[in-house]
């Protein structure tokens, strides 16, 4: 079969169960595509053909013995932020270029239990700091829809791999939009779950109170399958919630769009820098949801202006603390010939971290320093609470809140936005992380340059099933999610 990459996760599951093809055939097919196409996209940092084929053979054997799960033998790509035993985990950084984790992240371990076959590790902004994937030490990943454009970030490798049909689905992480924005830039569906829904154990920390893993795929249905693997309590993550996860696949039709109250924040559609095409596509998608029976309700989110400054104090503050562990002593990059311990720390970190990571460590250290702690960090925490309360108040009158995922479509590679310009591009995604809420991106059309546009739906706590279900209904009624980049049409 030459078109295995066109099949949805449900079709892959059914095809494997019905012996239409084996996991080995499917895995070989994806590995062939990666070998042929990924030189142009550069979505993978590490491809693991030998391990993948061994896992595929084990999956096929399990099937024969009648012990297979729904996803046994289905391939996946993991963001290079999830620790993988025996396979390099770099977080997109020179400082971890030689790091092989002695254990698997819980998300990776759960994938193995579910029978997923790991194709490899995909590229990302260094330590997940960025919105373009250009800050990776391993070079920029390309957007499959236009190879001179970025795929977004930080989970740009995950998005590009799926959009170029180099993986059927992929794991991502979202600290301030890193699942939703690349999904938006690459025409995919991506879910950022409620904080605490997916284990952070073995997921390299950026800003621990904001970080959350989630699925990136071609449809809400495909995301639901991966969410069933990723979600759940983990006693090794103290912030993991001890509440059973839903069956997201079974719940795909659990919420009707009919009667759904969708909040439209006044402030969001007047943001300076909101691209006219993005605005139009998002409004058209909301009109479609309205035609399907939803009610649009104008709401106020008064704290909108505070999102970017609040996030860009809290996230760097936590990052400066989390990244202290990379000191050139225990693991990772170490500078040549240090003269003493201070020199070893200084040079290992200066040579090992890229400029954006160093900038954030400096901002964070400053915000946490004795003289400024109250003025910046403590104040940001107070504003964070107000942002959360703003959302909770809105959820008293609406079921979900709609927004663009990003004010623009994908940027050109090397557009060299200054850091503040780039931070402003996070306006629609970061408040969700500050509040700990779940949110989803769904593709809703294209701009004048044929670059994908995304709609974001934000839900109340633990409403992942509802978000997936609403997007699933929308995708039953539209076909934006079935559009493929030309490069994904290439056969091997
Ligand atoms: N672009 C945001 C940042 O640079 C979000 C990144 C993320 O979610 N990891 O911090």
Short mmCIF file of C-alpha atoms and ligand atoms in Angstrom, two decimals, residues 79 81 125 127-132 153-155 173-181 206 211 311-312 315 356 360 422-423 425-426 429-430 433, ligand 1:
data_model
loop_
_atom_site.label_atom_id
_atom_site.label_comp_id
_atom_site.label_asym_id
_atom_site.label_seq_id
_atom_site.Cartn_x
_atom_site.Cartn_y
_atom_site.Cartn_z
CA UNK A 79 8.79 16.10 20.85
CA UNK A 81 11.55 17.44 25.26
CA UNK A 125 12.72 25.75 19.97
CA UNK A 127 14.02 24.47 25.82
CA UNK A 128 10.61 25.29 24.27
CA UNK A 129 11.36 29.02 24.36
CA UNK A 130 10.13 30.51 21.14
CA UNK A 131 7.38 30.62 18.56
CA UNK A 132 9.22 29.63 15.37
CA UNK A 153 6.94 26.80 17.89
CA UNK A 154 8.00 25.59 20.13
CA UNK A 155 6.49 22.23 19.02
CA UNK A 173 4.05 20.55 24.96
CA UNK A 174 2.45 23.91 25.60
CA UNK A 175 3.75 26.42 28.14
CA UNK A 176 2.36 29.48 26.42
CA UNK A 177 0.93 28.21 23.12
CA UNK A 178 3.52 25.73 21.86
CA UNK A 179 0.91 23.16 20.83
CA UNK A 180 -1.82 25.51 19.59
CA UNK A 181 0.28 28.02 17.64
CA UNK A 206 10.64 25.19 31.04
CA UNK A 211 4.01 23.37 31.15
CA UNK A 311 3.64 35.66 31.20
CA UNK A 312 7.04 37.10 30.28
CA UNK A 315 7.79 32.02 32.56
CA UNK A 356 17.01 33.36 23.57
CA UNK A 360 15.18 34.49 29.54
CA UNK A 422 7.73 37.82 18.92
CA UNK A 423 6.38 37.83 22.47
CA UNK A 425 2.50 37.06 18.92
CA UNK A 426 1.66 34.95 22.00
CA UNK A 429 -2.40 31.60 23.92
CA UNK A 430 -0.50 32.52 27.09
CA UNK A 433 -1.55 28.61 30.59
N1 LIG B 1 6.10 31.28 22.56
C1 LIG B 1 5.99 31.12 23.97
C2 LIG B 1 7.35 31.27 24.61
O1 LIG B 1 8.26 31.49 23.90
C3 LIG B 1 5.39 29.79 24.32
C4 LIG B 1 6.32 28.66 24.21
C5 LIG B 1 5.76 27.38 24.77
O2 LIG B 1 4.55 27.22 24.92
N2 LIG B 1 6.66 26.48 25.14
O3 LIG B 1 7.51 31.18 25.77
#
